[in-house]
């Protein structure tokens, strides 16, 4: 899907940026197993990342897609690569105890003379310790290029921003569906079903894709846990529900969380809400080109401190094109110590949240860095959505 | 969620089986990073597998859950472990360029004297080459225990089968929704939205969870590619759509695929359908305890050969408890050369399919091995669903 969204010039620019980073790190051949990076470089799309696959970027010539034989047709349909640049491994190696697809990759690399200064994404879900042992057995020590391509993705093109704003429209539509359906006594899975359906059916002709993370939707004490998904417990009164979802348009994301409350929220939750809302305003006002990640995070923690909450962990991360299990780009972070300067058209998910053992209040928004500060990618009312009981 | 479904005796039995396999392989400490294995051993549930986490199984005493500090509350809520057995890593190490959570795991292991004969799941999505380098730096060469816990999961308990049959009810409900909504001119994403909603809202009080794989739903020529998800193209006449989905109940799966056709299917598609349907009948008749995986696969390929199709790749795999990106168990396979004998209450996804460059016909079913042969986990009409135009 993504390949058709972008001009060949844009793909050429992405490859050129990647090669510049390769040269700066003395890398001659880069093996990219992160499906988000594979898609960004070639347009490849498909739920095939549960088996070994990669894009191989040499210093010159087109990159190669490499994967399972039955996924080659998908590569031909979704990437801009010529058939001669689609490589595969023997089908009988799939999830086999004694054989491994990476043996075939080593052979492909040798046949093409791509045997020196090879780099890999050493800390990635889709590149295993076993794959690494096979490649190091064949070529000796490899360079660690974890995040190399991810960093090139940080500043978004105008076309990418258009896709992300459409994702934001989907996110807003999901949250509108959520507010409408949030009623006492409804089993939570029914509400999640409506919200997921809204995200995929879409709105105003914008069709949704699957998001890289399932809805996170804890209620009451569950909400003290950060990554609980959902269950069939009826929505109850006098508890906060935290709902984190993202629309996904052509694999681009724009996550946002809101807190909903059935009944009259107690004072401590209102105080937390106030601190979180001010944190967002302050962080968005600060998020201009040249500001550091740490500066943006400080806005959040200073707002929390004014309200009496001590907190200084990570409060946001870059977002964009992604596949499960994470919609973050895993490069910089909005946190103390990160001196990376924001640049125009970078995109982040700002995540101010306060958790106690009894409840959690989080209100989070995705934004793009502009000269006027952070511009939200989705238009969603921020206050706690209160349903009278 | 899973922890509450099972008795403490069942968890104890799982740990005992795992320890027997550890001892047989001279393993004293097993580090389990596969979220499906973590859940099977402890009940842990949460979408937190995008950061490092594991269950550590020593030869005696309770296992340890280890993960991000903010996920400890989730571990306390979902596992049967005592608080003293929930370990974490420093929050500031999350997705940090110069620090790594596995340094903290090495420290935890040293403090507990768990430093000898350590084994890891070397070929798993959630155990990276970088994590491996850190642990080997700390403890020297490690044992590869990829699949060790997965193999213990192969034969399902009665409680597990109950959950899988509920997943099958959800799968059947999703396919009924699909058949009902499959109409000419509908954008495919609208239909996927309905099917996903049906799977989560559930049926007859059975609430659905997120499946480990998104719906695979290619149409026409797209269907020659194996893992294309969906787009917003209207459903058109004279083309086959292949739809692979699974209901998920408390993380247990029962996938099934069906082929749908708008119009009058041509002869070659009907011939492929016939070969696939006979393949299923023959394979299910054969799938009794003592039959080998290869034997079951042969039923499929012999049916294909009788219809004039040469094919002999993998045609099924074990299923059960799972997290993205795969609902397979990654142990044995229904394919030539796999001499593993079926045992009663093993569960598989049988995947007979025929693909040409122009279309794909696949009709697949999940089954449990019984003395009478394969018993389907979901009750879904198998023939191609034809919509007259």
XYZ file of C-alpha atoms in Angstrom:
778
model
C 0.000 0.000 0.000
C 2.586 2.672 0.982
C 4.600 2.358 -2.291
C 1.842 4.005 -4.309
C 1.556 6.919 -1.919
C 5.017 8.237 -2.655
C 6.899 9.374 -5.746
C 9.979 7.533 -6.914
C 11.885 10.726 -6.039
C 10.811 10.393 -2.428
C 11.999 6.785 -2.285
C 15.285 7.845 -3.937
C 15.733 10.510 -1.274
C 15.102 7.987 1.506
C 17.702 5.629 0.052
C 20.186 8.503 -0.341
C 19.718 9.592 3.299
C 20.165 6.005 4.443
C 23.335 5.608 2.368
C 24.786 8.818 3.770
C 24.273 7.403 7.278
C 25.779 4.089 6.162
C 28.893 5.821 4.791
C 29.272 7.905 7.938
C 29.346 4.619 9.878
C 31.633 2.750 7.427
C 28.813 0.403 6.454
C 28.852 -1.108 2.948
C 25.794 -3.353 3.219
C 22.845 -2.718 5.507
C 20.398 -5.475 6.408
C 17.064 -4.007 7.471
C 14.713 -6.466 9.202
C 12.407 -3.938 10.895
C 9.169 -4.108 8.847
C 8.602 -0.363 9.310
C 12.028 0.375 7.859
C 11.448 -2.168 5.066
C 8.196 -0.403 4.155
C 9.748 3.068 4.345
C 12.558 2.074 1.971
C 10.617 -0.044 -0.528
C 6.869 0.174 0.166
C 6.704 -3.504 1.218
C 3.494 -4.284 3.072
C 2.130 -7.570 4.398
C 1.674 -9.510 7.629
C 4.691 -11.694 6.841
C 7.093 -10.376 9.497
C 6.524 -13.478 11.625
C 9.036 -15.227 9.350
C 12.533 -13.946 8.472
C 12.568 -11.202 5.845
C 14.679 -8.131 5.205
C 15.611 -5.370 2.815
C 19.296 -5.352 1.866
C 20.722 -1.923 1.050
C 24.074 -1.942 -0.781
C 26.026 1.300 -1.306
C 24.973 1.401 -4.968
C 22.185 -0.036 -7.099
C 18.638 -0.768 -5.972
C 18.023 -2.474 -2.639
C 16.896 -6.092 -2.484
C 13.778 -7.474 -0.814
C 14.403 -10.900 0.721
C 11.750 -13.154 2.229
C 9.629 -16.272 2.042
C 8.854 -17.523 -1.494
C 5.088 -17.228 -0.980
C 5.526 -13.562 -0.007
C 7.400 -12.641 -3.190
C 4.093 -11.987 -4.968
C 3.223 -9.564 -2.172
C 6.590 -7.859 -2.612
C 5.981 -7.568 -6.354
C 2.568 -6.001 -5.658
C 3.570 -3.556 -2.940
C 7.171 -2.465 -3.587
C 8.754 -0.374 -6.363
C 11.501 -2.973 -6.826
C 12.133 -4.929 -10.049
C 11.551 -8.692 -10.012
C 15.325 -9.251 -10.225
C 15.643 -7.609 -6.813
C 13.208 -9.906 -5.028
C 15.132 -12.717 -3.329
C 13.848 -15.609 -1.260
C 14.801 -18.526 0.956
C 13.784 -22.172 0.513
C 10.190 -22.703 1.659
C 11.209 -25.876 3.516
C 13.262 -23.723 5.940
C 10.131 -22.136 7.418
C 10.089 -22.614 11.202
C 12.324 -25.647 10.860
C 14.303 -26.935 13.870
C 17.540 -27.633 11.944
C 17.550 -25.185 9.065
C 17.364 -21.413 9.028
C 16.408 -18.885 6.350
C 19.389 -16.693 7.243
C 21.685 -19.369 5.757
C 20.063 -18.504 2.436
C 20.577 -14.796 3.023
C 24.297 -15.386 3.602
C 24.416 -17.200 0.260
C 22.610 -14.358 -1.548
C 25.023 -11.827 -0.048
C 28.061 -13.868 -1.108
C 26.742 -14.306 -4.648
C 26.399 -10.538 -4.934
C 29.779 -9.762 -3.370
C 28.106 -8.040 -0.416
C 30.419 -9.512 2.187
C 32.237 -6.590 3.788
C 31.236 -4.098 6.482
C 27.793 -5.602 6.883
C 25.483 -3.946 9.397
C 22.363 -5.296 11.075
C 19.615 -4.025 13.391
C 20.919 -5.882 16.397
C 18.205 -4.779 18.814
C 15.029 -5.382 16.834
C 12.041 -7.718 17.240
C 12.481 -9.114 13.773
C 16.195 -9.900 13.896
C 16.916 -12.754 16.278
C 20.053 -13.776 18.170
C 20.013 -16.938 16.072
C 19.952 -14.987 12.789
C 22.858 -12.923 14.099
C 24.891 -16.013 14.983
C 24.407 -17.360 11.433
C 25.478 -14.117 9.771
C 28.464 -13.656 12.107
C 29.420 -17.268 11.420
C 29.457 -16.439 7.707
C 30.983 -12.961 7.702
C 32.629 -12.344 11.083
C 31.663 -9.487 13.427
C 28.896 -7.242 12.105
C 28.224 -3.561 12.713
C 25.249 -2.693 14.943
C 23.007 -0.327 12.986
C 19.986 -0.447 15.325
C 17.942 2.676 14.679
C 19.987 3.854 11.694
C 17.012 3.847 9.312
C 14.580 4.816 12.095
C 16.526 8.062 12.558
C 16.183 8.904 8.846
C 12.406 8.646 9.276
C 12.237 11.290 12.022
C 11.423 14.344 9.850
C 8.270 13.661 7.856
C 7.661 14.693 4.242
C 4.523 16.612 3.286
C 3.049 13.415 1.855
C 3.741 11.562 5.087
C 2.129 14.369 7.092
C -0.957 14.130 4.881
C -1.201 10.427 5.705
C -0.652 11.085 9.419
C -3.385 13.741 9.490
C -5.715 11.174 7.930
C -4.664 8.737 10.657
C -5.502 11.537 13.111
C -8.976 11.843 11.577
C -9.438 8.135 12.199
C -8.195 8.486 15.783
C -10.648 11.322 16.425
C -13.464 9.228 14.935
C -12.532 6.327 17.238
C -12.594 8.613 20.280
C -15.969 10.090 19.251
C -17.311 6.539 18.986
C -15.831 5.792 22.398
C -17.457 8.802 24.080
C -20.805 7.980 22.519
C -20.701 4.342 23.547
C -19.333 4.791 27.071
C -22.377 3.855 29.158
C -22.762 2.256 32.556
C -23.134 -1.500 32.542
C -21.837 -2.143 29.023
C -19.292 -4.946 28.803
C -16.059 -3.247 27.802
C -15.371 -5.596 24.897
C -18.592 -4.388 23.212
C -17.325 -0.832 23.373
C -13.886 -1.848 22.104
C -15.572 -3.663 19.194
C -17.350 -0.428 18.199
C -14.178 1.625 18.495
C -12.115 -0.837 16.447
C -14.831 -1.042 13.833
C -14.932 2.757 13.590
C -11.156 2.852 13.096
C -11.229 0.338 10.237
C -14.510 1.365 8.521
C -13.169 4.906 8.774
C -14.744 8.279 8.235
C -15.315 10.617 5.271
C -13.848 8.120 2.833
C -10.676 7.590 4.885
C -10.331 3.808 5.271
C -8.492 2.430 8.298
C -5.757 -0.169 8.579
C -4.770 -2.301 11.602
C -2.848 -0.321 14.223
C 0.545 -1.463 15.503
C -0.802 -1.717 19.079
C -4.188 -3.073 20.205
C -6.407 -0.729 22.240
C -5.150 -0.285 25.797
C -8.238 0.136 27.965
C -7.889 -0.453 31.711
C -10.550 0.682 34.211
C -10.343 1.574 37.892
C -7.534 -0.262 39.655
C -6.600 -1.990 36.400
C -5.583 1.461 35.166
C -2.655 1.455 37.583
C -1.202 -1.096 35.164
C 0.142 0.477 32.007
C -0.557 -2.031 29.249
C -3.737 -3.927 30.098
C -5.925 -4.360 27.019
C -9.610 -5.154 27.649
C -11.992 -7.694 29.174
C -15.758 -8.170 29.378
C -16.331 -6.500 32.733
C -19.270 -4.038 32.589
C -18.294 -0.367 32.735
C -18.892 0.666 36.322
C -19.623 3.869 38.154
C -17.044 5.851 40.098
C -14.075 4.630 38.179
C -11.762 6.083 35.546
C -11.167 4.263 32.278
C -8.038 5.043 30.306
C -8.351 4.471 26.566
C -5.315 4.557 24.264
C -5.931 3.979 20.547
C -4.601 5.014 17.190
C -6.113 5.274 13.783
C -3.861 3.851 11.116
C -3.863 5.065 7.526
C -1.600 3.282 5.064
C 0.495 2.153 8.067
C 0.884 5.696 9.492
C -0.308 6.338 13.045
C -1.523 9.198 15.241
C -2.181 7.741 18.714
C -4.147 9.541 21.417
C -5.441 8.603 24.866
C -8.314 9.978 26.837
C -9.684 9.312 30.302
C -13.394 8.702 30.846
C -15.262 8.671 34.132
C -18.649 7.278 35.071
C -19.979 9.535 37.826
C -18.485 12.558 39.550
C -14.665 12.403 39.500
C -13.126 12.892 42.972
C -10.870 15.829 43.711
C -7.570 13.986 43.316
C -8.506 12.843 39.816
C -9.569 16.365 38.873
C -6.264 17.690 40.230
C -4.370 15.143 38.150
C -6.442 16.075 35.087
C -5.624 19.733 35.579
C -1.902 18.988 35.828
C -2.014 16.825 32.699
C -3.945 19.401 30.636
C -1.527 22.168 31.596
C 1.373 19.861 30.781
C 0.043 19.415 27.242
C -0.497 23.144 26.709
C 2.985 23.973 27.965
C 4.683 21.188 26.016
C 2.917 22.122 22.774
C 3.835 25.785 23.238
C 7.487 24.732 23.658
C 7.659 22.177 20.830
C 9.262 24.396 18.180
C 12.306 23.638 16.024
C 15.498 23.978 18.117
C 13.851 23.031 21.422
C 15.319 19.831 22.878
C 13.420 16.670 23.742
C 14.393 17.263 27.365
C 12.901 20.787 27.266
C 9.534 19.430 26.123
C 9.612 16.767 28.836
C 10.424 19.419 31.441
C 7.185 21.246 30.620
C 5.318 18.116 31.624
C 7.246 17.425 34.819
C 7.124 21.066 35.922
C 3.353 21.074 35.552
C 3.196 17.845 37.566
C 5.500 19.300 40.245
C 3.320 22.420 40.590
C 0.408 20.071 41.341
C 2.489 18.133 43.855
C 3.412 15.096 41.740
C 7.038 14.007 41.477
C 7.653 12.327 38.161
C 10.461 12.421 35.620
C 10.363 9.382 33.351
C 9.784 9.245 29.613
C 6.788 11.263 28.487
C 6.742 10.781 24.741
C 8.396 9.349 21.662
C 8.443 9.808 17.882
C 5.755 8.133 15.759
C 4.885 7.503 12.118
C 4.955 4.448 9.861
C 4.748 1.285 11.902
C 3.953 -2.399 12.300
C 3.222 -4.393 15.463
C 4.270 -4.585 18.213
C 5.078 -0.835 18.582
C 3.997 2.388 16.914
C 6.980 4.287 18.328
C 10.059 4.915 16.180
C 12.528 3.984 18.974
C 15.039 6.789 18.422
C 14.858 9.906 20.617
C 12.571 10.203 23.655
C 10.883 13.103 25.413
C 12.739 12.628 28.702
C 15.443 14.077 30.935
C 18.879 13.861 29.372
C 17.772 13.650 25.742
C 19.382 16.702 24.112
C 18.118 15.952 20.600
C 16.826 19.150 19.015
C 13.362 19.098 17.503
C 13.179 19.813 13.796
C 10.246 21.062 11.771
C 7.905 18.212 10.734
C 9.097 15.751 13.320
C 6.114 13.921 14.849
C 5.687 12.720 18.424
C 3.222 11.113 20.783
C 3.215 13.240 23.940
C 2.239 11.034 26.891
C 1.610 12.879 30.134
C 0.032 10.565 32.649
C -0.292 10.180 36.406
C -0.850 6.817 38.003
C -1.576 5.829 41.610
C -2.294 2.333 42.904
C -6.023 3.135 42.654
C -6.411 5.017 39.382
C -4.643 6.398 36.354
C -5.262 9.633 34.462
C -3.583 9.973 31.111
C -4.474 12.316 28.296
C -2.095 12.035 25.375
C -1.844 13.574 21.913
C 0.217 13.151 18.783
C 1.692 16.300 17.281
C 3.846 17.652 14.504
C 6.631 20.161 15.260
C 5.939 23.536 13.588
C 7.492 26.993 13.970
C 4.430 27.860 16.086
C 4.849 24.855 18.391
C 3.228 21.425 18.552
C 0.226 21.043 16.245
C -2.082 18.149 17.235
C -2.608 15.478 14.577
C -6.098 14.688 15.874
C -8.859 17.008 17.053
C -10.312 15.399 20.198
C -11.745 17.141 23.312
C -9.087 16.738 26.013
C -10.935 16.972 29.307
C -11.996 13.845 31.144
C -15.225 12.686 29.507
C -17.704 12.513 32.361
C -20.903 10.460 32.155
C -23.385 11.419 34.904
C -24.880 8.497 36.820
C -6.581 -12.871 32.090
C -5.323 -16.444 31.543
C -4.123 -16.895 35.174
C -7.671 -17.058 36.481
C -8.711 -19.650 33.932
C -6.429 -22.334 35.321
C -5.934 -24.017 38.659
C -2.687 -23.677 40.558
C -2.230 -27.395 39.929
C -2.268 -26.816 36.197
C 0.385 -24.112 36.488
C 2.448 -26.415 38.723
C 2.226 -29.135 36.097
C 3.359 -26.735 33.388
C 6.369 -25.692 35.460
C 7.186 -29.338 36.210
C 7.073 -30.289 32.514
C 9.270 -27.328 31.673
C 11.768 -28.259 34.398
C 11.938 -31.844 33.156
C 12.847 -30.535 29.709
C 15.380 -28.161 31.276
C 17.040 -31.011 33.176
C 17.116 -33.190 30.070
C 19.043 -30.386 28.360
C 21.348 -29.590 31.312
C 19.710 -26.216 31.814
C 19.668 -24.700 35.308
C 18.050 -21.355 34.511
C 15.675 -20.745 31.625
C 14.937 -17.241 30.372
C 11.608 -17.151 28.553
C 11.006 -14.007 26.488
C 8.228 -15.332 24.239
C 5.048 -13.646 25.560
C 2.998 -16.779 24.797
C 5.357 -18.869 26.902
C 5.395 -16.209 29.633
C 1.580 -16.313 29.760
C 1.442 -20.109 29.727
C 3.840 -20.348 32.683
C 2.553 -17.469 34.819
C -0.664 -16.043 33.347
C 1.036 -12.739 32.468
C -1.027 -10.713 30.017
C -0.495 -7.218 28.604
C 0.637 -5.454 25.437
C 4.065 -4.786 26.949
C 6.131 -7.162 24.804
C 7.449 -4.229 22.756
C 9.942 -3.661 25.581
C 12.240 -6.303 27.117
C 10.514 -8.646 29.551
C 10.865 -12.296 30.477
C 9.960 -15.054 32.865
C 12.972 -16.643 34.571
C 12.535 -20.308 35.501
C 15.087 -21.675 37.993
C 15.251 -25.400 38.767
C 13.522 -24.853 42.110
C 11.281 -22.229 43.673
C 8.733 -20.073 41.863
C 9.637 -18.444 38.550
C 10.288 -14.712 38.343
C 8.534 -12.191 36.128
C 10.905 -9.477 34.941
C 9.888 -6.351 33.015
C 9.386 -2.610 32.905
C 8.514 -0.986 36.258
C 5.208 0.379 34.942
C 4.176 -3.140 33.910
C 4.736 -4.630 37.365
C 1.195 -3.674 38.377
C -0.037 -5.602 35.340
C 2.056 -8.591 36.391
C 0.614 -8.396 39.902
C -2.913 -8.330 38.441
C -2.544 -11.097 35.879
C -0.011 -13.635 37.214
C -0.146 -16.060 40.145
C 3.307 -14.920 41.315
C 4.042 -13.302 44.685
C 5.213 -9.662 44.702
C 8.702 -10.805 45.729
C 8.965 -12.599 42.389
C 8.219 -9.547 40.246
C 11.495 -7.951 39.134
C 12.085 -4.897 36.986
C 14.659 -2.820 35.151
C 15.296 0.916 35.568
C 12.630 2.920 33.719
C 15.311 5.219 32.266
C 16.655 2.292 30.236
C 13.532 2.161 28.051
C 14.486 2.416 24.369
C 17.717 4.174 25.330
C 20.634 4.303 22.867
C 23.363 3.611 25.468
C 21.691 1.540 28.152
C 19.854 -1.742 27.955
C 17.341 -3.464 30.241
C 19.183 -6.792 29.900
C 22.052 -5.314 31.969
C 19.561 -5.211 34.829
C 18.494 -8.798 34.176
C 22.132 -9.924 34.415
C 22.319 -8.189 37.799
C 19.113 -9.850 39.041
C 20.414 -13.257 37.972
C 23.762 -12.707 39.745
C 22.050 -11.569 42.943
C 20.035 -14.778 42.964
C 22.956 -17.027 42.100
C 21.362 -17.988 38.779
C 24.584 -17.805 36.792
C 25.222 -21.316 35.466
C 23.813 -23.238 32.494
C 21.558 -20.403 31.473
C 19.348 -20.995 28.450
C 17.550 -18.491 26.220
C 15.072 -18.543 23.317
C 17.671 -17.612 20.741
C 15.317 -17.516 17.760
C 12.396 -15.478 19.062
C 10.910 -12.087 18.143
C 11.178 -10.866 21.689
C 14.794 -11.800 22.394
C 17.182 -9.682 20.360
C 20.756 -10.237 19.222
C 21.684 -7.278 21.420
C 20.079 -8.839 24.511
C 21.978 -12.035 23.750
C 25.303 -10.189 23.462
C 24.729 -8.609 26.884
C 23.881 -11.905 28.581
C 26.778 -13.737 26.908
C 29.059 -10.885 27.959
C 27.942 -11.452 31.541
C 27.742 -15.242 31.705
C 29.624 -16.698 28.712
C 28.028 -18.941 26.091
C 24.339 -19.678 26.680
C 22.258 -22.711 25.763
C 19.753 -22.291 22.923
C 16.330 -23.320 24.245
C 14.243 -22.014 21.334
C 10.954 -23.881 21.373
C 11.580 -25.697 24.663
C 8.499 -24.255 26.364
C 6.521 -24.197 23.086
C 6.882 -27.997 22.887
C 5.432 -28.405 26.397
C 2.346 -26.533 25.190
C 1.607 -28.971 22.344
C -0.905 -31.230 24.150
C -3.768 -29.132 25.474
C -5.504 -29.603 28.815
C -9.299 -29.899 29.010
C -9.470 -26.308 30.251
C -7.381 -25.125 27.331
C -9.612 -27.033 24.898
C -12.651 -25.347 26.419
C -11.060 -21.951 25.751
C -10.105 -22.978 22.206
C -13.630 -24.153 21.433
C -14.867 -20.749 22.599
C -12.314 -19.164 20.276
C -13.751 -21.412 17.563
C -17.247 -20.104 18.315
C -15.884 -16.596 17.793
C -14.198 -17.643 14.537
C -17.465 -19.128 13.261
C -19.304 -15.933 14.228
C -16.729 -13.866 12.321
C -17.165 -16.032 9.221
C -20.978 -15.817 9.454
C -20.633 -12.022 9.604
C -18.304 -12.176 6.620
C -20.692 -14.236 4.486
C -23.577 -11.949 5.345
C -21.668 -8.765 4.546
C -19.941 -9.960 1.362
C -21.751 -7.883 -1.261
C -20.684 -6.438 -4.583
C -19.340 -2.902 -4.450
C -18.655 -2.737 -0.732
C -15.241 -1.337 0.158
C -13.364 -4.240 1.721
C -12.351 -2.290 4.829
C -16.049 -1.875 5.738
C -16.485 -5.625 5.669
C -13.286 -6.173 7.688
C -14.574 -3.656 10.254
C -17.745 -5.721 10.704
C -15.836 -8.975 10.971
C -13.381 -7.575 13.520
C -16.208 -6.066 15.520
C -18.017 -9.426 15.550
C -14.872 -11.139 16.818
C -14.431 -8.716 19.715
C -18.097 -8.106 20.650
C -18.428 -11.872 20.504
C -21.394 -14.178 20.536
C -23.540 -15.895 23.195
C -21.670 -14.176 26.008
C -18.245 -15.192 24.694
C -16.195 -11.976 24.572
C -13.370 -11.698 22.078
C -9.771 -10.602 22.501
C -7.330 -9.276 19.858
C -5.978 -12.029 17.604
C -2.242 -12.546 17.127
C -2.561 -11.915 13.365
C -4.670 -9.265 11.619
C -7.226 -10.483 9.054
C -5.580 -11.602 5.827
C -8.017 -10.735 3.043
C -6.671 -10.533 -0.514
C -8.969 -10.513 -3.564
C -8.413 -11.568 -7.160
C -4.781 -11.256 -8.213
C -3.886 -9.958 -4.745
C -4.774 -13.441 -3.502
C -1.710 -14.844 -5.255
C 0.186 -13.084 -2.449
C -0.012 -14.931 0.820
C -0.081 -12.229 3.493
C -1.850 -9.183 2.078
C -4.199 -7.664 4.669
C -6.946 -5.351 3.303
C -7.589 -2.114 1.444
C -10.613 -0.012 0.507
C -11.160 -1.440 -2.978
C -14.845 -2.337 -3.574
C -15.569 -6.072 -3.697
C -15.794 -6.898 -7.363
C -17.470 -9.565 -9.467
C -15.700 -12.565 -10.904
C -12.950 -12.681 -8.368
C -12.134 -14.878 -5.398
C -11.488 -13.346 -1.981
C -9.515 -15.327 0.555
C -10.321 -14.502 4.173
C -8.188 -15.804 7.056
C -9.239 -14.834 10.577
C -9.235 -16.178 14.089
C -11.390 -15.568 17.074
C -9.347 -15.158 20.231
C -10.658 -16.084 23.673
C -8.395 -15.358 26.641
C -5.442 -15.400 24.184
C -6.351 -18.825 22.711
C -6.930 -19.053 18.957
C -8.813 -21.188 16.426
C -8.007 -19.770 12.973
C -9.959 -20.639 9.832
C -9.956 -19.402 6.247
C -12.667 -19.461 3.642
C -12.822 -18.431 0.009
C -15.692 -16.274 -1.268
C -16.624 -15.583 -4.862
C -18.774 -12.889 -6.433
C -20.350 -14.445 -9.499
C -20.026 -17.891 -11.020
C -16.647 -19.461 -10.178
C -14.790 -20.730 -13.261
C -13.974 -24.411 -13.658
C -10.355 -24.207 -12.496
C -11.402 -22.596 -9.213
C -14.091 -25.241 -8.693
C -11.511 -27.934 -9.395
C -9.147 -26.387 -6.826
C -12.007 -26.161 -4.324
C -12.804 -29.821 -4.805
C -9.167 -30.814 -4.246
C -8.975 -28.664 -1.104
C -12.221 -30.025 0.380
C -11.143 -33.625 -0.174
C -7.752 -32.775 1.339
C -9.454 -31.629 4.525
C -11.687 -34.701 4.758
C -8.734 -37.032 4.218
C -6.441 -35.182 6.619
C -9.082 -35.094 9.367
C -9.771 -38.798 8.937
C -6.048 -39.478 9.337
C -5.351 -37.130 12.253
C -5.468 -39.702 15.072
C -2.930 -40.264 17.851
C 0.140 -42.052 16.454
C -0.198 -40.661 12.919
C 2.804 -38.508 11.971
C 2.721 -34.883 10.897
C 4.055 -36.022 7.535
C 1.181 -38.504 7.152
C -1.389 -35.769 7.624
C 0.405 -33.541 5.131
C 0.493 -36.419 2.620
C -3.320 -36.581 2.642
C -3.358 -32.997 1.434
C -0.704 -33.388 -1.247
C -2.186 -36.642 -2.529
C -5.563 -34.980 -2.963
C -3.865 -32.123 -4.800
C -1.920 -34.571 -7.010
C -5.135 -36.419 -7.951
C -6.479 -33.086 -9.195
C -3.278 -32.381 -11.117
C -1.599 -29.971 -8.712
C 2.009 -30.573 -7.648
C 2.586 -29.172 -4.190
C 4.477 -30.366 -1.129
C 5.261 -27.485 1.213
C 4.041 -26.915 4.743
C 0.297 -27.347 5.137
C -0.299 -26.710 8.802
C 1.137 -26.006 12.223
C 0.174 -26.242 15.904
C -1.871 -23.457 17.496
C -3.105 -22.337 20.899
C -2.178 -19.510 23.262
C -0.537 -16.686 21.376
C 0.482 -13.056 21.021
C 1.365 -11.108 17.866
C 2.959 -11.536 15.411
C 2.075 -15.254 15.039
C -0.636 -17.584 16.286
C 1.427 -20.672 15.434
C 3.386 -22.488 18.142
C 6.532 -22.878 15.978
C 7.385 -26.465 16.904
C 6.320 -29.310 14.573
C 4.820 -28.714 11.112
C 2.417 -30.658 8.904
C 4.934 -31.193 6.105
C 7.119 -33.810 4.413
C 9.903 -35.046 6.667
C 8.269 -34.194 9.997
C 7.986 -37.553 11.777
C 6.487 -36.148 14.975
C 3.616 -38.356 16.094
C 0.302 -36.714 16.842
C -0.949 -37.102 20.398
C -4.485 -36.817 21.700
C -5.496 -33.187 22.356
C -2.822 -31.642 20.208
C -4.300 -28.754 18.175
C -3.390 -27.663 14.654
C -4.348 -25.273 11.924
C -4.634 -27.329 8.730
C -3.908 -25.079 5.760
C -4.584 -26.609 2.373
C -4.417 -23.958 -0.329
C -3.756 -23.667 -4.030
C -2.427 -20.492 -5.565
C -1.871 -19.473 -9.173
C -0.678 -16.059 -10.404
C -4.344 -15.131 -10.972
C -6.207 -16.491 -7.968
C -5.891 -18.332 -4.690
C -8.253 -20.885 -3.152
C -7.637 -21.755 0.464
C -10.035 -23.337 2.916
C -8.450 -23.976 6.280
C -9.615 -25.298 9.630
C -8.284 -25.670 13.146
C -8.699 -29.064 14.756
C -8.008 -31.087 17.853
C -6.523 -34.591 17.586
C -8.956 -37.231 18.906
C -9.067 -41.036 18.688
C -11.671 -40.561 15.936
C -9.495 -38.156 13.924
C -9.371 -34.384 13.591
C -12.302 -32.616 15.238
C -12.832 -29.057 13.921
C -12.661 -26.290 16.539
C -15.096 -24.128 14.575
C -18.277 -25.043 12.741
C -18.186 -23.128 9.442
C -19.558 -24.204 6.027
C -16.504 -25.145 3.967
C -17.526 -24.697 0.338
C -16.682 -21.512 -1.527
C -19.334 -18.970 -0.550
C -20.825 -17.849 -3.839
C -22.753 -14.597 -4.210
C -24.773 -14.507 -7.457
C -24.385 -11.328 -9.503
